[in-house]
Amino acid sequence: MSDTRWRMKATEDARFPYMVMIERSGKILLQLLVQERWPGQKGNVFCLRVEHDEHPDAAEVECLPVVSLRRYGKRLAVVLDRAKNKRCDFLFLTKQYKTRQGSYEQIFWRTEKALKERRPRVRLSSHTKSPVHIVIDSSERYPWKFPDPAPLRRQLPSGDYALMQEGRIIAVVERKTIENLLADFGRMHAFHQQLSELETYRHAALVIEANYSDFLKPEKMNFYPPSFTARAIAEIQAFHPGLPMIFAGNRKCAQEWAYRFFFAIQAHEDDASHPAVAETLASYGAPPEHDGGTFYDIRRHIEHHLPPCFTIAHLRQAFPAVSDTALRRALHDLKRSGLITSSGRGKKSFWAKTRPE
């Protein structure tokens, strides 16, 4: 279970009746006074950032694990571990005063549902006017062509194409034709090592100048049956989950995809995040691996750690931060799946595994 928590308190303040806190391992990453418990029809809920807990004795309304915390432009996107009302973001803006010098901060809390209903003007988060500086590996015989400025040619430590910013590599693309990839299947152990190095970059991709369906056509496979190539491709993606495999179809589409990929990364790097967002993410660190959330944590605990017959008190002890509502919802879902049965009512009720260990 994630050690990052979303906590909400009732402040009894007329203007800001609630306070939202995101904390990890006891350290507060972000603390906001908000006007609603959850953004509804209003769409945007105005927030006020505070540095310390102004309501230490306020009653806690909810406490949930945070699945994901990421930046998209000026937005801090949050995903909570619950069935409904789980996706939202905080938009951080810096505005200039109209009548005097200086700037002030505006924060708006928005939900996925509100953004869908409002249907704002279509606008991508990634846009930049800065030139995209691409370097092509010197060993590329027939390289892709990119718009100005003309790419540089030099030896790259990994990959065939790289995006440079201030003298450092920030993105890498490995290019493969169908013949290249089939040849690499014959030396998979070495190929895995090559891809492992590629995967160490923050932004990397394996771009293939073919469709996935081409690897399933016997007439295009010189040495391997389609069943083998399908397994090999699946193994590559399974062993390197952080490395996207892009089946671009042909050389022209692969070239276009790589350029747009580099352009979007350049735009993201140029779009300086709000100081509060940068500070929050720096404290958050690397996101933990997500393995399904609280429901699957409860399921695994029931299957492997509880006796054949148990009560909800066992789960309360194992998951003190999870509400009774969430525990009962998980129990009823497992009952519908046929994994457990219930007996009795009220305080004498208990649950039994249908397949005890």
CSV table of C-alpha atoms in Angstrom, one decimal:
chain,number,residue,atom,x,y,z
A,1,MET,CA,0.0,0.0,0.0
A,2,SER,CA,1.2,3.5,-0.8
A,3,ASP,CA,2.8,5.5,2.0
A,4,THR,CA,1.5,8.7,0.5
A,5,ARG,CA,-1.7,9.9,2.0
A,6,TRP,CA,-4.5,12.3,1.1
A,7,ARG,CA,-6.0,13.7,4.3
A,8,MET,CA,-9.0,16.1,4.6
A,9,LYS,CA,-10.1,18.0,7.6
A,10,ALA,CA,-13.2,20.0,8.4
A,11,THR,CA,-12.0,23.4,9.6
A,12,GLU,CA,-15.4,25.0,10.5
A,13,ASP,CA,-14.2,28.1,8.6
A,14,ALA,CA,-17.0,29.8,6.6
A,15,ARG,CA,-14.9,30.6,3.6
A,16,PHE,CA,-12.6,27.6,3.6
A,17,PRO,CA,-14.5,24.8,5.4
A,18,TYR,CA,-12.0,22.1,4.5
A,19,MET,CA,-8.3,21.6,4.4
A,20,VAL,CA,-6.5,19.1,2.1
A,21,MET,CA,-3.1,17.7,3.0
A,22,ILE,CA,-0.9,15.4,0.9
A,23,GLU,CA,1.8,13.7,3.0
A,24,ARG,CA,4.3,11.0,2.7
A,25,SER,CA,5.9,9.2,5.6
A,26,GLY,CA,4.6,11.8,8.0
A,27,LYS,CA,6.0,14.7,5.9
A,28,ILE,CA,3.5,17.2,4.5
A,29,LEU,CA,4.1,17.7,0.8
A,30,LEU,CA,1.2,20.1,0.1
A,31,GLN,CA,-1.4,21.8,2.3
A,32,LEU,CA,-4.4,23.7,0.9
A,33,LEU,CA,-7.5,25.3,2.3
A,34,VAL,CA,-10.4,24.5,0.0
A,35,GLN,CA,-14.0,25.7,-0.4
A,36,GLU,CA,-15.6,22.3,-1.1
A,37,ARG,CA,-15.1,18.7,0.0
A,38,TRP,CA,-14.9,17.7,-3.7
A,39,PRO,CA,-15.4,19.8,-6.8
A,40,GLY,CA,-18.9,19.4,-8.1
A,41,GLN,CA,-20.9,21.3,-10.6
A,42,LYS,CA,-18.8,24.4,-10.1
A,43,GLY,CA,-15.9,22.9,-11.9
A,44,ASN,CA,-13.1,24.9,-10.3
A,45,VAL,CA,-12.8,25.2,-6.6
A,46,PHE,CA,-10.6,28.1,-5.3
A,47,CYS,CA,-7.8,27.0,-3.0
A,48,LEU,CA,-5.4,28.8,-0.7
A,49,ARG,CA,-1.9,27.3,0.1
A,50,VAL,CA,-0.8,27.4,3.7
A,51,GLU,CA,2.6,26.6,5.1
A,52,HIS,CA,1.5,25.0,8.4
A,53,ASP,CA,-1.6,23.4,9.9
A,54,GLU,CA,-3.8,26.2,11.0
A,55,HIS,CA,-6.4,23.8,12.4
A,56,PRO,CA,-4.5,21.1,14.3
A,57,ASP,CA,-7.6,20.0,16.2
A,58,ALA,CA,-9.9,19.9,13.3
A,59,ALA,CA,-11.8,16.6,12.7
A,60,GLU,CA,-10.4,14.4,10.0
A,61,VAL,CA,-13.0,13.7,7.3
A,62,GLU,CA,-11.1,11.2,5.2
A,63,CYS,CA,-7.7,9.6,4.8
A,64,LEU,CA,-6.9,7.8,1.5
A,65,PRO,CA,-3.8,6.4,-0.2
A,66,VAL,CA,-2.4,8.3,-3.1
A,67,VAL,CA,-1.8,6.2,-6.2
A,68,SER,CA,-0.1,8.8,-8.4
A,69,LEU,CA,1.2,12.4,-8.1
A,70,ARG,CA,2.5,13.9,-11.3
A,71,ARG,CA,3.0,17.2,-13.1
A,72,TYR,CA,1.5,18.0,-16.5
A,73,GLY,CA,2.4,21.6,-17.4
A,74,LYS,CA,1.1,23.8,-14.6
A,75,ARG,CA,-1.1,21.1,-13.2
A,76,LEU,CA,-0.4,18.8,-10.3
A,77,ALA,CA,-2.5,15.6,-11.1
A,78,VAL,CA,-3.6,13.4,-8.2
A,79,VAL,CA,-5.1,9.9,-8.4
A,80,LEU,CA,-6.6,8.5,-5.2
A,81,ASP,CA,-7.1,4.9,-4.2
A,82,ARG,CA,-10.9,4.6,-4.2
A,83,ALA,CA,-13.7,3.6,-6.6
A,84,LYS,CA,-15.3,7.0,-7.2
A,85,ASN,CA,-14.1,10.6,-7.1
A,86,LYS,CA,-10.5,9.5,-7.5
A,87,ARG,CA,-9.0,11.7,-10.2
A,88,CYS,CA,-8.4,15.5,-9.8
A,89,ASP,CA,-5.7,18.1,-10.4
A,90,PHE,CA,-4.6,21.4,-9.0
A,91,LEU,CA,-3.9,24.2,-11.4
A,92,PHE,CA,-1.2,26.6,-10.1
A,93,LEU,CA,-1.1,30.0,-11.8
A,94,THR,CA,1.0,33.1,-11.2
A,95,LYS,CA,-0.7,36.4,-11.9
A,96,GLN,CA,0.6,39.9,-12.1
A,97,TYR,CA,-1.1,42.7,-10.1
A,98,LYS,CA,-2.9,45.2,-12.3
A,99,THR,CA,-2.4,48.3,-10.0
A,100,ARG,CA,1.0,47.6,-8.5
A,101,GLN,CA,4.2,45.6,-9.0
A,102,GLY,CA,4.5,42.0,-8.0
A,103,SER,CA,2.6,38.8,-8.5
A,104,TYR,CA,0.2,36.6,-6.6
A,105,GLU,CA,-0.7,32.9,-6.7
A,106,GLN,CA,-4.0,31.4,-7.8
A,107,ILE,CA,-4.8,27.7,-7.2
A,108,PHE,CA,-7.9,25.9,-8.6
A,109,TRP,CA,-9.0,22.4,-7.8
A,110,ARG,CA,-10.6,20.5,-10.7
A,111,THR,CA,-11.8,17.0,-11.3
A,112,GLU,CA,-11.9,14.7,-14.3
A,113,LYS,CA,-15.7,14.8,-14.5
A,114,ALA,CA,-15.8,18.6,-14.4
A,115,LEU,CA,-13.3,18.9,-17.2
A,116,LYS,CA,-15.2,16.5,-19.3
A,117,GLU,CA,-18.5,18.3,-18.8
A,118,ARG,CA,-17.1,21.8,-19.4
A,119,ARG,CA,-15.3,20.7,-22.6
A,120,PRO,CA,-12.8,23.6,-22.6
A,121,ARG,CA,-11.1,24.7,-25.8
A,122,VAL,CA,-8.9,22.0,-27.1
A,123,ARG,CA,-5.4,22.8,-26.1
A,124,LEU,CA,-2.4,20.5,-25.6
A,125,SER,CA,-0.1,20.9,-22.6
A,126,SER,CA,3.0,20.6,-24.7
A,127,HIS,CA,3.9,23.6,-26.8
A,128,THR,CA,7.2,25.4,-27.3
A,129,LYS,CA,8.8,27.9,-29.6
A,130,SER,CA,12.3,26.8,-28.7
A,131,PRO,CA,14.3,24.9,-31.4
A,132,VAL,CA,14.5,21.2,-31.0
A,133,HIS,CA,18.2,20.1,-30.9
A,134,ILE,CA,18.5,16.6,-32.2
A,135,VAL,CA,21.7,14.5,-32.4
A,136,ILE,CA,22.0,11.6,-34.8
A,137,ASP,CA,24.4,8.8,-34.0
A,138,SER,CA,27.3,8.7,-36.3
A,139,SER,CA,26.8,5.1,-37.2
A,140,GLU,CA,23.4,5.7,-38.7
A,141,ARG,CA,23.8,5.1,-42.5
A,142,TYR,CA,20.4,6.4,-43.8
A,143,PRO,CA,19.2,8.7,-40.9
A,144,TRP,CA,15.8,10.2,-40.6
A,145,LYS,CA,15.3,13.8,-41.7
A,146,PHE,CA,14.2,16.5,-39.3
A,147,PRO,CA,13.2,20.1,-39.7
A,148,ASP,CA,15.7,22.9,-39.0
A,149,PRO,CA,17.9,23.3,-37.1
A,150,ALA,CA,19.9,20.6,-38.9
A,151,PRO,CA,20.7,17.7,-36.6
A,152,LEU,CA,24.3,17.1,-35.4
A,153,ARG,CA,26.1,13.9,-36.1
A,154,ARG,CA,28.1,12.4,-33.2
A,155,GLN,CA,28.6,9.1,-31.4
A,156,LEU,CA,25.8,8.5,-28.9
A,157,PRO,CA,26.3,6.3,-25.8
A,158,SER,CA,23.0,4.7,-26.4
A,159,GLY,CA,20.2,4.9,-29.1
A,160,ASP,CA,20.2,6.2,-32.6
A,161,TYR,CA,18.7,9.7,-32.0
A,162,ALA,CA,18.9,11.9,-29.0
A,163,LEU,CA,17.3,15.2,-27.8
A,164,MET,CA,19.9,17.6,-26.3
A,165,GLN,CA,19.3,20.4,-23.9
A,166,GLU,CA,22.1,22.5,-22.4
A,167,GLY,CA,24.7,19.9,-23.3
A,168,ARG,CA,22.9,16.9,-21.8
A,169,ILE,CA,20.8,14.1,-23.3
A,170,ILE,CA,17.2,14.3,-22.1
A,171,ALA,CA,15.5,11.8,-24.5
A,172,VAL,CA,16.7,8.9,-26.7
A,173,VAL,CA,15.1,6.9,-29.5
A,174,GLU,CA,16.3,3.5,-30.7
A,175,ARG,CA,15.3,2.9,-34.4
A,176,LYS,CA,14.7,-0.5,-35.8
A,177,THR,CA,13.6,-1.7,-39.2
A,178,ILE,CA,11.9,-5.1,-39.4
A,179,GLU,CA,15.2,-6.6,-40.6
A,180,ASN,CA,17.1,-5.1,-37.7
A,181,LEU,CA,14.6,-6.4,-35.1
A,182,LEU,CA,14.6,-9.9,-36.5
A,183,ALA,CA,18.4,-9.9,-36.4
A,184,ASP,CA,18.3,-8.8,-32.7
A,185,PHE,CA,16.0,-11.7,-32.0
A,186,GLY,CA,18.9,-14.0,-32.7
A,187,ARG,CA,20.9,-12.4,-29.9
A,188,MET,CA,18.2,-11.6,-27.3
A,189,HIS,CA,20.5,-11.6,-24.3
A,190,ALA,CA,22.7,-8.9,-25.8
A,191,PHE,CA,19.6,-7.0,-27.0
A,192,HIS,CA,18.1,-7.0,-23.5
A,193,GLN,CA,21.3,-5.5,-22.2
A,194,GLN,CA,21.2,-2.8,-24.9
A,195,LEU,CA,17.5,-2.0,-24.0
A,196,SER,CA,18.3,-1.9,-20.3
A,197,GLU,CA,20.8,0.9,-20.9
A,198,LEU,CA,18.3,2.7,-23.0
A,199,GLU,CA,15.7,2.3,-20.2
A,200,THR,CA,17.9,4.3,-17.8
A,201,TYR,CA,17.1,7.5,-19.6
A,202,ARG,CA,14.2,9.5,-18.3
A,203,HIS,CA,12.6,9.6,-21.8
A,204,ALA,CA,13.3,6.7,-24.2
A,205,ALA,CA,11.5,4.7,-26.9
A,206,LEU,CA,12.0,1.8,-29.2
A,207,VAL,CA,10.6,2.9,-32.6
A,208,ILE,CA,10.0,0.2,-35.2
A,209,GLU,CA,9.5,0.9,-38.9
A,210,ALA,CA,6.8,-1.8,-39.3
A,211,ASN,CA,3.4,-2.8,-38.0
A,212,TYR,CA,2.9,-5.4,-35.4
A,213,SER,CA,0.9,-7.4,-37.9
A,214,ASP,CA,4.0,-7.7,-40.1
A,215,PHE,CA,5.6,-9.9,-37.5
A,216,LEU,CA,2.7,-12.3,-37.7
A,217,LYS,CA,2.9,-12.8,-41.4
A,218,PRO,CA,4.9,-15.9,-42.4
A,219,GLU,CA,5.8,-14.5,-45.8
A,220,LYS,CA,7.7,-11.6,-44.1
A,221,MET,CA,9.5,-13.8,-41.6
A,222,ASN,CA,12.7,-15.2,-43.1
A,223,PHE,CA,13.9,-17.4,-40.2
A,224,TYR,CA,11.3,-17.3,-37.4
A,225,PRO,CA,7.7,-18.5,-37.3
A,226,PRO,CA,5.1,-15.9,-36.3
A,227,SER,CA,4.6,-17.6,-32.9
A,228,PHE,CA,8.2,-17.0,-32.0
A,229,THR,CA,8.3,-13.3,-33.1
A,230,ALA,CA,5.1,-12.7,-31.1
A,231,ARG,CA,6.7,-14.2,-28.0
A,232,ALA,CA,9.9,-12.3,-28.5
A,233,ILE,CA,8.1,-8.9,-28.8
A,234,ALA,CA,6.0,-9.7,-25.7
A,235,GLU,CA,9.2,-10.6,-23.8
A,236,ILE,CA,10.8,-7.3,-24.7
A,237,GLN,CA,7.9,-5.3,-23.4
A,238,ALA,CA,7.6,-7.5,-20.3
A,239,PHE,CA,11.3,-7.3,-19.4
A,240,HIS,CA,11.4,-3.5,-20.1
A,241,PRO,CA,8.1,-2.0,-18.9
A,242,GLY,CA,9.5,1.5,-18.8
A,243,LEU,CA,10.4,1.5,-22.5
A,244,PRO,CA,7.6,2.1,-25.0
A,245,MET,CA,7.6,0.0,-28.2
A,246,ILE,CA,6.2,2.0,-31.0
A,247,PHE,CA,5.1,0.2,-34.2
A,248,ALA,CA,5.1,3.2,-36.5
A,249,GLY,CA,4.3,1.3,-39.7
A,250,ASN,CA,7.0,2.7,-42.0
A,251,ARG,CA,10.0,5.0,-42.1
A,252,LYS,CA,8.0,8.2,-42.7
A,253,CYS,CA,5.7,7.6,-39.8
A,254,ALA,CA,8.5,6.5,-37.5
A,255,GLN,CA,10.4,9.7,-38.4
A,256,GLU,CA,7.4,11.9,-37.7
A,257,TRP,CA,6.6,10.1,-34.4
A,258,ALA,CA,10.2,10.6,-33.2
A,259,TYR,CA,10.2,14.3,-34.0
A,260,ARG,CA,6.8,14.9,-32.2
A,261,PHE,CA,8.1,12.9,-29.3
A,262,PHE,CA,11.2,15.1,-29.0
A,263,PHE,CA,9.1,18.2,-29.5
A,264,ALA,CA,6.7,17.3,-26.7
A,265,ILE,CA,9.6,16.6,-24.3
A,266,GLN,CA,11.2,19.9,-25.2
A,267,ALA,CA,8.0,21.7,-24.5
A,268,HIS,CA,7.6,19.9,-21.1
A,269,GLU,CA,11.1,20.9,-20.1
A,270,ASP,CA,10.6,24.5,-21.2
A,271,ASP,CA,7.3,24.9,-19.3
A,272,ALA,CA,8.7,25.7,-15.9
A,273,SER,CA,6.6,24.2,-13.2
A,274,HIS,CA,5.1,26.4,-10.4
A,275,PRO,CA,7.5,26.4,-7.4
A,276,ALA,CA,4.8,24.8,-5.2
A,277,VAL,CA,4.4,21.9,-7.8
A,278,ALA,CA,8.2,21.5,-8.1
A,279,GLU,CA,8.7,21.4,-4.4
A,280,THR,CA,5.8,18.9,-3.9
A,281,LEU,CA,7.1,16.5,-6.5
A,282,ALA,CA,10.7,16.8,-5.2
A,283,SER,CA,9.5,15.7,-1.8
A,284,TYR,CA,7.3,13.0,-3.3
A,285,GLY,CA,10.3,11.4,-5.1
A,286,ALA,CA,9.9,8.3,-7.2
A,287,PRO,CA,6.3,7.0,-7.4
A,288,PRO,CA,5.8,3.6,-5.8
A,289,GLU,CA,4.8,0.7,-7.9
A,290,HIS,CA,1.0,0.3,-8.1
A,291,ASP,CA,-0.3,-3.2,-7.8
A,292,GLY,CA,-4.0,-2.6,-7.9
A,293,GLY,CA,-4.7,-0.6,-4.8
A,294,THR,CA,-6.4,-1.2,-1.5
A,295,PHE,CA,-8.9,-3.7,-2.8
A,296,TYR,CA,-6.2,-6.1,-3.9
A,297,ASP,CA,-4.2,-5.5,-0.7
A,298,ILE,CA,-7.3,-6.6,1.3
A,299,ARG,CA,-7.8,-9.5,-1.0
A,300,ARG,CA,-4.2,-10.7,-0.7
A,301,HIS,CA,-4.4,-10.3,3.1
A,302,ILE,CA,-7.5,-12.4,3.4
A,303,GLU,CA,-6.2,-15.1,1.1
A,304,HIS,CA,-2.7,-15.4,2.7
A,305,HIS,CA,-2.8,-14.1,6.3
A,306,LEU,CA,-6.3,-14.5,7.8
A,307,PRO,CA,-7.7,-17.7,9.3
A,308,PRO,CA,-10.4,-19.7,7.4
A,309,CYS,CA,-13.1,-17.8,9.4
A,310,PHE,CA,-12.6,-14.1,10.3
A,311,THR,CA,-14.4,-10.9,11.2
A,312,ILE,CA,-14.1,-7.4,10.0
A,313,ALA,CA,-12.2,-6.6,13.2
A,314,HIS,CA,-9.3,-8.6,11.7
A,315,LEU,CA,-9.3,-6.2,8.7
A,316,ARG,CA,-9.6,-3.1,10.8
A,317,GLN,CA,-6.5,-4.2,12.7
A,318,ALA,CA,-4.5,-4.8,9.4
A,319,PHE,CA,-5.8,-1.7,7.6
A,320,PRO,CA,-6.3,1.0,10.3
A,321,ALA,CA,-6.3,3.8,7.7
A,322,VAL,CA,-9.0,2.3,5.6
A,323,SER,CA,-12.6,3.2,6.4
A,324,ASP,CA,-15.3,0.6,7.3
A,325,THR,CA,-17.2,1.5,4.1
A,326,ALA,CA,-14.2,0.6,2.0
A,327,LEU,CA,-13.6,-2.6,3.9
A,328,ARG,CA,-17.2,-3.7,3.6
A,329,ARG,CA,-17.2,-2.9,-0.1
A,330,ALA,CA,-14.2,-5.1,-0.6
A,331,LEU,CA,-15.8,-7.9,1.4
A,332,HIS,CA,-19.0,-7.8,-0.6
A,333,ASP,CA,-17.0,-7.7,-3.9
A,334,LEU,CA,-15.1,-10.8,-2.8
A,335,LYS,CA,-18.4,-12.5,-1.8
A,336,ARG,CA,-19.8,-11.8,-5.2
A,337,SER,CA,-16.7,-13.3,-6.7
A,338,GLY,CA,-17.3,-16.5,-4.7
A,339,LEU,CA,-14.1,-16.2,-2.7
A,340,ILE,CA,-15.7,-15.8,0.7
A,341,THR,CA,-19.2,-16.3,2.3
A,342,SER,CA,-20.9,-14.5,5.2
A,343,SER,CA,-22.7,-15.9,8.2
A,344,GLY,CA,-24.6,-14.3,11.0
A,345,ARG,CA,-25.7,-10.7,11.4
A,346,GLY,CA,-24.6,-7.7,13.5
A,347,LYS,CA,-21.8,-8.2,16.0
A,348,LYS,CA,-21.9,-12.0,15.6
A,349,SER,CA,-21.4,-11.9,11.8
A,350,PHE,CA,-18.2,-13.4,10.4
A,351,TRP,CA,-16.8,-14.3,7.0
A,352,ALA,CA,-15.4,-17.6,5.8
A,353,LYS,CA,-13.0,-18.5,2.9
A,354,THR,CA,-14.5,-20.8,0.3
A,355,ARG,CA,-10.9,-22.0,-0.5
A,356,PRO,CA,-9.1,-22.1,2.8
A,357,GLU,CA,-5.3,-22.7,2.7
